[in-house]
Amino acid sequence: MAKVEVKQLLEAGVHFGHLTRKWNPNMAPYIYMERNGIHVINLYKTVAKLDEANEALKKIAASGRKILFVATKKQAKDIVAEKVANVNMPYITERWPGGMLTNFVTIRKAVKKMAAIDRMKKDGTFLTLSKKERLQVDRLRAKLEKNLGSISEMTRLPGAIFIVDTMREHIAVKEAQKLKIPIFAIVDTNSDPRPIDYIIPANDDAGKSIEVIMGAVTEAVAEGLADRKAEKQGDKEGKEQPKAKEKVAAPKAEKPAQEKVEAAPAEEKPKKKAAPKAKKADDLTKIEGIGPKAAEALVAAGIATYADLAKAKPDAVKTILTDASPRLAHLEPASWPKQAKMAADGKWEELKEWQDNTKGGVEDSEE
Protein backbone atom coordinates (compact mmCIF):
# COMPACT_ATOMS: atom_id res chain seq x y z
CA MET A 1 0.00 0.00 0.00
CA ALA A 2 1.62 3.24 -1.23
CA LYS A 3 1.81 5.80 1.58
CA VAL A 4 0.50 9.29 0.79
CA GLU A 5 3.12 11.98 1.41
CA VAL A 6 2.45 15.29 3.20
CA LYS A 7 3.80 17.17 0.16
CA GLN A 8 1.24 15.47 -2.08
CA LEU A 9 -1.58 16.50 0.27
CA LEU A 10 -0.23 20.06 0.48
CA GLU A 11 -0.20 20.43 -3.31
CA ALA A 12 -3.80 19.19 -3.50
CA GLY A 13 -4.96 21.77 -0.94
CA VAL A 14 -6.04 19.19 1.63
CA HIS A 15 -4.92 21.53 4.44
CA PHE A 16 -7.48 24.26 3.74
CA GLY A 17 -10.31 24.27 6.28
CA HIS A 18 -13.37 26.52 6.65
CA LEU A 19 -13.66 30.06 7.97
CA THR A 20 -12.77 30.29 11.66
CA ARG A 21 -16.28 31.51 12.53
CA LYS A 22 -17.77 28.31 11.05
CA TRP A 23 -15.54 25.86 12.88
CA ASN A 24 -16.59 22.98 15.12
CA PRO A 25 -14.62 23.07 18.43
CA ASN A 26 -14.39 19.24 18.41
CA MET A 27 -12.05 19.52 15.41
CA ALA A 28 -9.49 21.49 17.47
CA PRO A 29 -7.02 18.52 17.82
CA TYR A 30 -6.71 18.34 14.01
CA ILE A 31 -6.22 22.09 13.38
CA TYR A 32 -2.64 23.32 12.97
CA MET A 33 -3.18 27.10 12.88
CA GLU A 34 -5.41 29.96 11.72
CA ARG A 35 -4.42 32.21 8.84
CA ASN A 36 -6.40 35.02 7.17
CA GLY A 37 -9.56 33.92 8.96
CA ILE A 38 -9.27 30.31 7.72
CA HIS A 39 -8.27 27.25 9.74
CA VAL A 40 -5.34 25.16 8.47
CA ILE A 41 -5.55 21.38 9.00
CA ASN A 42 -2.53 19.51 10.43
CA LEU A 43 -1.48 17.30 7.48
CA TYR A 44 0.74 15.05 9.63
CA LYS A 45 -2.39 13.99 11.53
CA THR A 46 -4.24 13.60 8.22
CA VAL A 47 -1.56 11.17 6.96
CA ALA A 48 -1.67 9.16 10.22
CA LYS A 49 -5.48 8.97 10.22
CA LEU A 50 -5.57 8.11 6.50
CA ASP A 51 -3.17 5.19 7.05
CA GLU A 52 -5.29 3.93 9.95
CA ALA A 53 -8.49 4.15 7.88
CA ASN A 54 -6.86 2.44 4.88
CA GLU A 55 -5.68 -0.47 7.03
CA ALA A 56 -9.20 -1.00 8.40
CA LEU A 57 -10.80 -0.69 4.93
CA LYS A 58 -8.31 -3.21 3.55
CA LYS A 59 -9.34 -5.73 6.24
CA ILE A 60 -13.05 -5.20 5.56
CA ALA A 61 -12.55 -5.64 1.80
CA ALA A 62 -10.45 -8.77 2.40
CA SER A 63 -13.27 -10.23 4.53
CA GLY A 64 -15.64 -10.08 1.55
CA ARG A 65 -17.93 -7.37 2.93
CA LYS A 66 -19.07 -4.43 0.79
CA ILE A 67 -18.14 -0.81 1.59
CA LEU A 68 -20.78 1.79 0.67
CA PHE A 69 -19.39 5.14 -0.53
CA VAL A 70 -21.59 8.24 -0.17
CA ALA A 71 -20.88 11.59 -1.87
CA THR A 72 -23.78 13.65 -3.24
CA LYS A 73 -22.08 17.07 -3.45
CA LYS A 74 -21.39 18.35 -6.96
CA GLN A 75 -17.58 18.48 -6.77
CA ALA A 76 -17.27 14.97 -5.28
CA LYS A 77 -19.88 12.80 -7.06
CA ASP A 78 -18.03 12.29 -10.37
CA ILE A 79 -14.68 11.60 -8.67
CA VAL A 80 -16.22 9.08 -6.24
CA ALA A 81 -18.24 7.33 -8.98
CA GLU A 82 -15.12 6.93 -11.16
CA LYS A 83 -12.77 5.74 -8.40
CA VAL A 84 -15.23 3.41 -6.65
CA ALA A 85 -16.50 1.79 -9.87
CA ASN A 86 -12.91 0.56 -10.48
CA VAL A 87 -13.01 -1.53 -7.28
CA ASN A 88 -16.60 -2.75 -7.84
CA MET A 89 -18.03 -1.28 -4.64
CA PRO A 90 -21.52 0.27 -4.22
CA TYR A 91 -21.88 4.05 -4.09
CA ILE A 92 -24.52 6.78 -3.75
CA THR A 93 -23.84 9.97 -5.73
CA GLU A 94 -27.40 11.25 -6.19
CA ARG A 95 -29.88 11.94 -3.40
CA TRP A 96 -29.48 9.76 -0.28
CA PRO A 97 -32.63 7.57 -0.19
CA GLY A 98 -34.12 7.90 3.32
CA GLY A 99 -34.03 4.50 5.04
CA MET A 100 -31.30 3.24 2.72
CA LEU A 101 -29.78 1.32 5.66
CA THR A 102 -32.52 1.23 8.35
CA ASN A 103 -35.17 0.17 5.81
CA PHE A 104 -32.90 -1.84 3.54
CA VAL A 105 -35.52 -4.51 2.79
CA THR A 106 -37.75 -1.92 1.05
CA ILE A 107 -34.79 -0.51 -0.92
CA ARG A 108 -33.98 -4.03 -2.10
CA LYS A 109 -37.57 -4.37 -3.37
CA ALA A 110 -37.05 -1.26 -5.53
CA VAL A 111 -33.81 -2.75 -6.92
CA LYS A 112 -35.61 -6.04 -7.67
CA LYS A 113 -38.32 -4.07 -9.50
CA MET A 114 -35.60 -2.64 -11.74
CA ALA A 115 -34.38 -6.17 -12.48
CA ALA A 116 -37.98 -7.27 -13.20
CA ILE A 117 -38.35 -4.50 -15.83
CA ASP A 118 -35.11 -5.69 -17.47
CA ARG A 119 -36.50 -9.25 -17.62
CA MET A 120 -39.73 -7.92 -19.20
CA LYS A 121 -37.68 -6.32 -21.97
CA LYS A 122 -35.74 -9.53 -22.59
CA ASP A 123 -38.67 -11.98 -22.71
CA GLY A 124 -40.88 -9.71 -24.86
CA THR A 125 -43.54 -8.96 -22.20
CA PHE A 126 -42.63 -5.27 -22.42
CA LEU A 127 -43.82 -5.10 -26.06
CA THR A 128 -47.30 -6.35 -25.10
CA LEU A 129 -47.92 -3.18 -23.05
CA SER A 130 -49.61 -0.12 -24.51
CA LYS A 131 -47.50 2.84 -25.66
CA LYS A 132 -48.43 4.89 -22.56
CA GLU A 133 -47.60 2.01 -20.17
CA ARG A 134 -44.24 1.45 -21.89
CA LEU A 135 -43.41 5.12 -21.46
CA GLN A 136 -44.31 5.00 -17.74
CA VAL A 137 -42.22 1.86 -17.21
CA ASP A 138 -39.24 3.42 -19.02
CA ARG A 139 -39.46 6.53 -16.84
CA LEU A 140 -39.64 4.40 -13.68
CA ARG A 141 -36.64 2.34 -14.85
CA ALA A 142 -34.61 5.51 -15.56
CA LYS A 143 -35.47 6.95 -12.13
CA LEU A 144 -34.50 3.74 -10.31
CA GLU A 145 -31.28 3.46 -12.32
CA LYS A 146 -30.32 7.04 -11.45
CA ASN A 147 -30.89 6.64 -7.69
CA LEU A 148 -30.20 2.95 -7.06
CA GLY A 149 -28.32 1.62 -10.10
CA SER A 150 -24.94 1.78 -8.35
CA ILE A 151 -26.14 -0.37 -5.41
CA SER A 152 -27.94 -3.05 -7.47
CA GLU A 153 -25.31 -5.67 -6.50
CA MET A 154 -25.43 -4.86 -2.76
CA THR A 155 -27.59 -7.72 -1.51
CA ARG A 156 -27.00 -7.13 2.20
CA LEU A 157 -26.09 -4.31 4.57
CA PRO A 158 -22.55 -3.00 3.97
CA GLY A 159 -19.62 -3.83 6.25
CA ALA A 160 -18.72 -0.13 6.41
CA ILE A 161 -19.76 3.24 5.01
CA PHE A 162 -17.42 5.92 3.64
CA ILE A 163 -18.77 9.49 3.57
CA VAL A 164 -17.56 12.70 1.93
CA ASP A 165 -18.90 15.70 3.95
CA THR A 166 -20.68 14.46 7.06
CA MET A 167 -22.60 17.74 7.41
CA ARG A 168 -24.36 17.17 4.10
CA GLU A 169 -24.82 13.41 4.64
CA HIS A 170 -25.99 13.65 8.27
CA ILE A 171 -28.91 11.25 7.61
CA ALA A 172 -26.49 8.56 6.35
CA VAL A 173 -24.37 9.07 9.49
CA LYS A 174 -27.39 8.63 11.78
CA GLU A 175 -28.60 5.49 9.98
CA ALA A 176 -25.13 3.91 10.14
CA GLN A 177 -24.87 4.81 13.84
CA LYS A 178 -28.23 3.19 14.55
CA LEU A 179 -27.15 -0.07 12.90
CA LYS A 180 -23.62 0.00 14.42
CA ILE A 181 -22.01 0.12 10.96
CA PRO A 182 -18.41 1.49 11.08
CA ILE A 183 -18.25 5.01 9.61
CA PHE A 184 -15.25 6.30 7.66
CA ALA A 185 -15.38 9.95 6.59
CA ILE A 186 -13.51 12.93 5.20
CA VAL A 187 -14.17 15.48 7.96
CA ASP A 188 -13.62 19.22 7.48
CA THR A 189 -13.16 21.84 10.23
CA ASN A 190 -16.89 22.68 10.26
CA SER A 191 -18.00 19.08 10.96
CA ASP A 192 -18.45 17.09 14.17
CA PRO A 193 -15.97 14.18 14.29
CA ARG A 194 -17.54 12.47 17.34
CA PRO A 195 -19.97 10.11 15.53
CA ILE A 196 -17.24 9.01 13.09
CA ASP A 197 -15.25 5.84 13.81
CA TYR A 198 -12.39 6.55 11.37
CA ILE A 199 -11.79 10.27 10.80
CA ILE A 200 -9.77 11.64 7.88
CA PRO A 201 -9.35 15.39 8.63
CA ALA A 202 -9.20 17.08 5.22
CA ASN A 203 -10.70 19.65 2.88
CA ASP A 204 -14.00 18.11 1.67
CA ASP A 205 -14.83 20.92 -0.80
CA ALA A 206 -11.91 20.95 -3.27
CA GLY A 207 -11.99 18.41 -6.10
CA LYS A 208 -8.20 17.80 -5.99
CA SER A 209 -8.32 17.14 -2.25
CA ILE A 210 -11.16 14.63 -2.59
CA GLU A 211 -9.40 12.94 -5.53
CA VAL A 212 -6.15 12.40 -3.59
CA ILE A 213 -7.96 10.96 -0.54
CA MET A 214 -10.27 8.76 -2.64
CA GLY A 215 -7.30 7.52 -4.69
CA ALA A 216 -5.53 6.31 -1.54
CA VAL A 217 -8.72 4.79 -0.08
CA THR A 218 -9.73 2.87 -3.22
CA GLU A 219 -6.15 1.59 -3.59
CA ALA A 220 -6.37 0.11 -0.08
CA VAL A 221 -9.73 -1.49 -0.94
CA ALA A 222 -8.26 -2.92 -4.16
CA GLU A 223 -5.40 -4.47 -2.17
CA GLY A 224 -7.86 -6.05 0.25
CA LEU A 225 -9.80 -7.56 -2.65
CA ALA A 226 -6.56 -8.85 -4.21
CA ASP A 227 -5.56 -10.47 -0.88
CA ARG A 228 -8.96 -12.17 -0.69
CA LYS A 229 -8.62 -13.48 -4.25
CA ALA A 230 -5.10 -14.78 -3.57
CA GLU A 231 -6.27 -16.47 -0.36
CA LYS A 232 -9.09 -18.24 -2.19
CA GLN A 233 -6.74 -19.47 -4.91
CA GLY A 234 -4.28 -20.69 -2.27
CA ASP A 235 -7.05 -22.63 -0.51
CA LYS A 236 -8.11 -24.29 -3.79
CA GLU A 237 -4.53 -25.27 -4.65
CA GLY A 238 -3.99 -26.55 -1.10
CA LYS A 239 -7.02 -28.85 -1.42
CA GLU A 240 -6.01 -30.14 -4.86
CA GLN A 241 -2.36 -30.96 -3.97
CA PRO A 242 -3.04 -33.53 -1.20
CA LYS A 243 -5.46 -35.38 -3.51
CA ALA A 244 -2.83 -35.60 -6.24
CA LYS A 245 -0.20 -36.88 -3.75
CA GLU A 246 -2.58 -39.58 -2.49
CA LYS A 247 -3.15 -40.85 -6.05
CA VAL A 248 0.61 -41.00 -6.75
CA ALA A 249 1.40 -42.71 -3.42
CA ALA A 250 -1.39 -45.34 -3.68
CA PRO A 251 0.40 -48.00 -5.86
CA LYS A 252 3.53 -48.15 -3.61
CA ALA A 253 4.10 -51.19 -1.38
CA GLU A 254 2.80 -50.95 2.17
CA LYS A 255 5.58 -53.03 3.83
CA PRO A 256 7.93 -50.12 4.62
CA ALA A 257 5.03 -48.36 6.37
CA GLN A 258 4.41 -51.45 8.52
CA GLU A 259 8.11 -51.66 9.44
CA LYS A 260 8.00 -48.02 10.53
CA VAL A 261 4.95 -48.72 12.69
CA GLU A 262 6.72 -51.69 14.36
CA ALA A 263 9.86 -49.68 15.00
CA ALA A 264 7.94 -46.70 16.35
CA PRO A 265 7.52 -47.80 20.03
CA ALA A 266 11.29 -47.96 20.59
CA GLU A 267 11.85 -44.51 19.12
CA GLU A 268 8.86 -42.77 20.73
CA LYS A 269 10.04 -43.07 24.36
CA PRO A 270 12.91 -40.55 24.30
CA LYS A 271 10.92 -38.03 22.19
CA LYS A 272 9.31 -35.06 23.91
CA LYS A 273 5.69 -34.21 23.30
CA ALA A 274 5.25 -31.60 20.59
CA ALA A 275 3.92 -28.26 21.77
CA PRO A 276 0.23 -27.76 20.86
CA LYS A 277 -0.28 -25.64 17.73
CA ALA A 278 -1.77 -22.18 18.19
CA LYS A 279 -5.36 -21.87 17.05
CA LYS A 280 -5.79 -20.14 13.69
CA ALA A 281 -7.99 -17.06 14.16
CA ASP A 282 -11.20 -16.89 12.12
CA ASP A 283 -12.34 -13.72 10.35
CA LEU A 284 -14.74 -12.43 13.01
CA THR A 285 -15.72 -9.41 10.86
CA LYS A 286 -18.04 -11.76 8.93
CA ILE A 287 -20.31 -11.60 11.98
CA GLU A 288 -22.80 -8.74 11.55
CA GLY A 289 -21.93 -5.92 13.95
CA ILE A 290 -18.22 -6.78 14.39
CA GLY A 291 -15.80 -4.29 12.84
CA PRO A 292 -11.99 -4.58 12.56
CA LYS A 293 -11.35 -2.94 15.96
CA ALA A 294 -13.94 -5.09 17.75
CA ALA A 295 -12.42 -8.21 16.13
CA GLU A 296 -8.93 -7.22 17.35
CA ALA A 297 -10.25 -6.72 20.89
CA LEU A 298 -11.91 -10.17 20.90
CA VAL A 299 -8.81 -11.93 19.54
CA ALA A 300 -6.66 -10.19 22.17
CA ALA A 301 -9.05 -11.51 24.85
CA GLY A 302 -8.70 -15.09 23.58
CA ILE A 303 -11.88 -15.25 21.47
CA ALA A 304 -10.19 -15.96 18.14
CA THR A 305 -12.53 -18.44 16.43
CA TYR A 306 -16.23 -18.75 15.63
CA ALA A 307 -16.42 -21.67 18.08
CA ASP A 308 -14.97 -19.51 20.88
CA LEU A 309 -17.46 -16.73 20.18
CA ALA A 310 -20.37 -19.20 20.01
CA LYS A 311 -19.54 -20.36 23.57
CA ALA A 312 -19.03 -16.81 24.92
CA LYS A 313 -21.74 -15.01 26.89
CA PRO A 314 -22.92 -11.65 25.48
CA ASP A 315 -22.32 -9.90 28.84
CA ALA A 316 -18.72 -11.13 28.93
CA VAL A 317 -18.18 -10.00 25.32
CA LYS A 318 -19.65 -6.58 26.16
CA THR A 319 -17.19 -6.25 29.08
CA ILE A 320 -14.24 -7.15 26.82
CA LEU A 321 -15.26 -4.50 24.28
CA THR A 322 -15.81 -1.80 26.92
CA ASP A 323 -12.44 -2.54 28.56
CA ALA A 324 -10.68 -2.48 25.16
CA SER A 325 -11.99 0.95 24.14
CA PRO A 326 -14.82 3.30 25.15
CA ARG A 327 -15.60 3.67 21.42
CA LEU A 328 -16.65 -0.01 21.32
CA ALA A 329 -18.99 0.28 24.32
CA HIS A 330 -22.01 1.05 22.09
CA LEU A 331 -21.85 -2.36 20.31
CA GLU A 332 -24.59 -4.89 21.11
CA PRO A 333 -23.16 -8.46 21.05
CA ALA A 334 -26.43 -10.24 21.95
CA SER A 335 -26.71 -11.99 18.56
CA TRP A 336 -22.98 -12.64 18.00
CA PRO A 337 -22.84 -16.11 19.62
CA LYS A 338 -25.86 -17.18 17.53
CA GLN A 339 -24.20 -15.96 14.31
CA ALA A 340 -20.86 -17.50 15.33
CA LYS A 341 -22.56 -20.88 15.92
CA MET A 342 -23.91 -20.81 12.34
CA ALA A 343 -20.46 -19.84 11.02
CA ALA A 344 -18.72 -22.55 13.09
CA ASP A 345 -21.16 -25.16 11.74
CA GLY A 346 -20.52 -23.97 8.18
CA LYS A 347 -24.11 -22.79 7.67
CA TRP A 348 -23.10 -19.76 5.60
CA GLU A 349 -26.29 -19.58 3.53
CA GLU A 350 -28.42 -19.65 6.67
CA LEU A 351 -26.19 -16.97 8.27
CA LYS A 352 -26.41 -14.74 5.17
CA GLU A 353 -30.21 -15.06 5.10
CA TRP A 354 -30.39 -14.22 8.83
CA GLN A 355 -28.16 -11.15 8.35
CA ASP A 356 -30.19 -9.94 5.37
CA ASN A 357 -33.40 -10.09 7.40
CA THR A 358 -31.94 -8.53 10.56
CA LYS A 359 -31.06 -4.86 10.93
CA GLY A 360 -27.36 -4.45 11.77
CA GLY A 361 -27.20 -7.83 13.53
CA VAL A 362 -29.59 -6.62 16.26
CA GLU A 363 -32.66 -8.80 16.70
CA ASP A 364 -36.00 -7.15 17.43
CA SER A 365 -36.88 -7.33 21.13
CA GLU A 366 -40.53 -8.12 20.31
CA GLU A 367 -39.66 -11.48 18.74
mmCIF file of N, CA and C in Angstrom, residues 3-58:
data_model
loop_
_atom_site.group_PDB
_atom_site.id
_atom_site.type_symbol
_atom_site.label_atom_id
_atom_site.label_comp_id
_atom_site.label_asym_id
_atom_site.label_seq_id
_atom_site.Cartn_x
_atom_site.Cartn_y
_atom_site.Cartn_z
ATOM 1 N N LYS A 3 2.132 4.810 0.549
ATOM 2 C CA LYS A 3 1.807 5.800 1.576
ATOM 3 C C LYS A 3 1.713 7.189 0.948
ATOM 4 N N VAL A 4 0.680 7.931 1.306
ATOM 5 C CA VAL A 4 0.497 9.291 0.795
ATOM 6 C C VAL A 4 1.439 10.226 1.550
ATOM 7 N N GLU A 5 2.160 11.048 0.815
ATOM 8 C CA GLU A 5 3.119 11.976 1.414
ATOM 9 C C GLU A 5 2.438 13.303 1.774
ATOM 10 N N VAL A 6 2.984 13.983 2.770
ATOM 11 C CA VAL A 6 2.454 15.288 3.198
ATOM 12 C C VAL A 6 2.531 16.297 2.052
ATOM 13 N N LYS A 7 3.621 16.249 1.285
ATOM 14 C CA LYS A 7 3.803 17.174 0.159
ATOM 15 C C LYS A 7 2.688 17.014 -0.870
ATOM 16 N N GLN A 8 2.318 15.767 -1.125
ATOM 17 C CA GLN A 8 1.240 15.465 -2.081
ATOM 18 C C GLN A 8 -0.089 16.068 -1.611
ATOM 19 N N LEU A 9 -0.352 15.941 -0.306
ATOM 20 C CA LEU A 9 -1.579 16.499 0.268
ATOM 21 C C LEU A 9 -1.555 18.031 0.233
ATOM 22 N N LEU A 10 -0.389 18.601 0.477
ATOM 23 C CA LEU A 10 -0.233 20.056 0.482
ATOM 24 C C LEU A 10 -0.518 20.633 -0.905
ATOM 25 N N GLU A 11 0.009 19.965 -1.926
ATOM 26 C CA GLU A 11 -0.195 20.430 -3.315
ATOM 27 C C GLU A 11 -1.662 20.335 -3.731
ATOM 28 N N ALA A 12 -2.385 19.370 -3.159
ATOM 29 C CA ALA A 12 -3.800 19.186 -3.503
ATOM 30 C C ALA A 12 -4.718 20.106 -2.695
ATOM 31 N N GLY A 13 -4.156 20.842 -1.735
ATOM 32 C CA GLY A 13 -4.961 21.767 -0.937
ATOM 33 C C GLY A 13 -5.796 21.094 0.136
ATOM 34 N N VAL A 14 -5.319 19.942 0.600
ATOM 35 C CA VAL A 14 -6.042 19.187 1.631
ATOM 36 C C VAL A 14 -6.061 19.949 2.965
ATOM 37 N N HIS A 15 -5.079 20.836 3.151
ATOM 38 C CA HIS A 15 -4.916 21.533 4.440
ATOM 39 C C HIS A 15 -5.885 22.692 4.642
ATOM 40 N N PHE A 16 -6.577 23.125 3.595
ATOM 41 C CA PHE A 16 -7.484 24.262 3.743
ATOM 42 C C PHE A 16 -8.777 23.861 4.440
ATOM 43 N N GLY A 17 -9.061 24.526 5.563
ATOM 44 C CA GLY A 17 -10.309 24.272 6.280
ATOM 45 C C GLY A 17 -11.336 25.357 5.963
ATOM 46 N N HIS A 18 -12.327 25.506 6.835
ATOM 47 C CA HIS A 18 -13.369 26.521 6.646
ATOM 48 C C HIS A 18 -12.997 27.811 7.379
ATOM 49 N N LEU A 19 -13.851 28.815 7.239
ATOM 50 C CA LEU A 19 -13.664 30.063 7.973
ATOM 51 C C LEU A 19 -13.681 29.785 9.473
ATOM 52 N N THR A 20 -12.890 30.534 10.208
ATOM 53 C CA THR A 20 -12.769 30.288 11.658
ATOM 54 C C THR A 20 -14.115 30.433 12.375
ATOM 55 N N ARG A 21 -14.986 31.316 11.861
ATOM 56 C CA ARG A 21 -16.279 31.515 12.530
ATOM 57 C C ARG A 21 -17.240 30.345 12.303
ATOM 58 N N LYS A 22 -16.900 29.461 11.344
ATOM 59 C CA LYS A 22 -17.771 28.315 11.049
ATOM 60 C C LYS A 22 -17.230 27.011 11.632
ATOM 61 N N TRP A 23 -16.191 27.091 12.436
ATOM 62 C CA TRP A 23 -15.536 25.856 12.882
ATOM 63 C C TRP A 23 -16.343 25.105 13.929
ATOM 64 N N ASN A 24 -16.028 23.811 14.050
ATOM 65 C CA ASN A 24 -16.592 22.984 15.115
ATOM 66 C C ASN A 24 -15.474 22.766 16.146
ATOM 67 N N PRO A 25 -15.689 23.182 17.409
ATOM 68 C CA PRO A 25 -14.621 23.072 18.428
ATOM 69 C C PRO A 25 -14.072 21.656 18.607
ATOM 70 N N ASN A 26 -14.862 20.634 18.267
ATOM 71 C CA ASN A 26 -14.392 19.245 18.408
ATOM 72 C C ASN A 26 -13.289 18.898 17.401
ATOM 73 N N MET A 27 -13.110 19.751 16.390
ATOM 74 C CA MET A 27 -12.051 19.517 15.406
ATOM 75 C C MET A 27 -10.724 20.159 15.820
ATOM 76 N N ALA A 28 -10.693 20.799 16.989
ATOM 77 C CA ALA A 28 -9.490 21.492 17.468
ATOM 78 C C ALA A 28 -8.216 20.636 17.444
ATOM 79 N N PRO A 29 -8.260 19.328 17.830
ATOM 80 C CA PRO A 29 -7.025 18.517 17.819
ATOM 81 C C PRO A 29 -6.407 18.348 16.432
ATOM 82 N N TYR A 30 -7.200 18.564 15.376
ATOM 83 C CA TYR A 30 -6.710 18.343 14.009
ATOM 84 C C TYR A 30 -6.372 19.649 13.282
ATOM 85 N N ILE A 31 -6.502 20.785 13.988
ATOM 86 C CA ILE A 31 -6.218 22.087 13.377
ATOM 87 C C ILE A 31 -4.812 22.535 13.764
ATOM 88 N N TYR A 32 -4.030 22.908 12.754
ATOM 89 C CA TYR A 32 -2.635 23.316 12.973
ATOM 90 C C TYR A 32 -2.539 24.793 13.363
ATOM 91 N N MET A 33 -3.245 25.655 12.620
ATOM 92 C CA MET A 33 -3.180 27.102 12.882
ATOM 93 C C MET A 33 -4.336 27.811 12.176
ATOM 94 N N GLU A 34 -4.396 29.121 12.386
ATOM 95 C CA GLU A 34 -5.407 29.958 11.722
ATOM 96 C C GLU A 34 -4.687 31.034 10.932
ATOM 97 N N ARG A 35 -5.064 31.193 9.669
ATOM 98 C CA ARG A 35 -4.423 32.212 8.838
ATOM 99 C C ARG A 35 -5.458 32.886 7.939
ATOM 100 N N ASN A 36 -5.463 34.216 7.975
ATOM 101 C CA ASN A 36 -6.400 35.022 7.172
ATOM 102 C C ASN A 36 -7.861 34.611 7.388
ATOM 103 N N GLY A 37 -8.183 34.280 8.624
ATOM 104 C CA GLY A 37 -9.560 33.923 8.957
ATOM 105 C C GLY A 37 -9.967 32.528 8.542
ATOM 106 N N ILE A 38 -8.988 31.691 8.144
ATOM 107 C CA ILE A 38 -9.271 30.310 7.717
ATOM 108 C C ILE A 38 -8.425 29.355 8.551
ATOM 109 N N HIS A 39 -9.015 28.253 8.976
ATOM 110 C CA HIS A 39 -8.266 27.250 9.737
ATOM 111 C C HIS A 39 -7.433 26.377 8.792
ATOM 112 N N VAL A 40 -6.242 26.029 9.238
ATOM 113 C CA VAL A 40 -5.344 25.159 8.468
ATOM 114 C C VAL A 40 -5.265 23.814 9.172
ATOM 115 N N ILE A 41 -5.529 22.735 8.442
ATOM 116 C CA ILE A 41 -5.546 21.382 9.002
ATOM 117 C C ILE A 41 -4.118 20.846 9.120
ATOM 118 N N ASN A 42 -3.839 20.132 10.206
ATOM 119 C CA ASN A 42 -2.526 19.509 10.432
ATOM 120 C C ASN A 42 -2.396 18.275 9.533
ATOM 121 N N LEU A 43 -1.588 18.379 8.477
ATOM 122 C CA LEU A 43 -1.476 17.303 7.485
ATOM 123 C C LEU A 43 -0.758 16.066 8.017
ATOM 124 N N TYR A 44 0.070 16.219 9.043
ATOM 125 C CA TYR A 44 0.736 15.048 9.628
ATOM 126 C C TYR A 44 -0.301 14.146 10.307
ATOM 127 N N LYS A 45 -1.299 14.776 10.918
ATOM 128 C CA LYS A 45 -2.387 13.993 11.531
ATOM 129 C C LYS A 45 -3.289 13.393 10.462
ATOM 130 N N THR A 46 -3.441 14.118 9.344
ATOM 131 C CA THR A 46 -4.238 13.601 8.221
ATOM 132 C C THR A 46 -3.610 12.323 7.669
ATOM 133 N N VAL A 47 -2.280 12.353 7.490
ATOM 134 C CA VAL A 47 -1.561 11.170 6.965
ATOM 135 C C VAL A 47 -1.715 9.986 7.917
ATOM 136 N N ALA A 48 -1.565 10.231 9.220
ATOM 137 C CA ALA A 48 -1.675 9.159 10.222
ATOM 138 C C ALA A 48 -3.083 8.559 10.227
ATOM 139 N N LYS A 49 -4.091 9.430 10.198
ATOM 140 C CA LYS A 49 -5.484 8.966 10.219
ATOM 141 C C LYS A 49 -5.861 8.268 8.914
ATOM 142 N N LEU A 50 -5.308 8.743 7.800
ATOM 143 C CA LEU A 50 -5.574 8.111 6.500
ATOM 144 C C LEU A 50 -5.000 6.698 6.456
ATOM 145 N N ASP A 51 -3.793 6.521 6.998
ATOM 146 C CA ASP A 51 -3.167 5.192 7.049
ATOM 147 C C ASP A 51 -3.989 4.233 7.924
ATOM 148 N N GLU A 52 -4.471 4.747 9.045
ATOM 149 C CA GLU A 52 -5.288 3.929 9.955
ATOM 150 C C GLU A 52 -6.596 3.499 9.279
ATOM 151 N N ALA A 53 -7.236 4.450 8.585
ATOM 152 C CA ALA A 53 -8.494 4.150 7.881
ATOM 153 C C ALA A 53 -8.255 3.159 6.747
ATOM 154 N N ASN A 54 -7.174 3.344 6.002
ATOM 155 C CA ASN A 54 -6.864 2.445 4.882
ATOM 156 C C ASN A 54 -6.625 1.014 5.345
ATOM 157 N N GLU A 55 -5.950 0.872 6.477
ATOM 158 C CA GLU A 55 -5.676 -0.465 7.031
ATOM 159 C C GLU A 55 -6.986 -1.169 7.391
ATOM 160 N N ALA A 56 -7.909 -0.427 8.008
ATOM 161 C CA ALA A 56 -9.203 -0.998 8.397
ATOM 162 C C ALA A 56 -10.047 -1.329 7.168
ATOM 163 N N LEU A 57 -10.039 -0.447 6.161
ATOM 164 C CA LEU A 57 -10.803 -0.691 4.926
ATOM 165 C C LEU A 57 -10.255 -1.907 4.175
ATOM 166 N N LYS A 58 -8.942 -2.061 4.209
ATOM 167 C CA LYS A 58 -8.314 -3.212 3.548
ATOM 168 C C LYS A 58 -8.787 -4.521 4.182
#
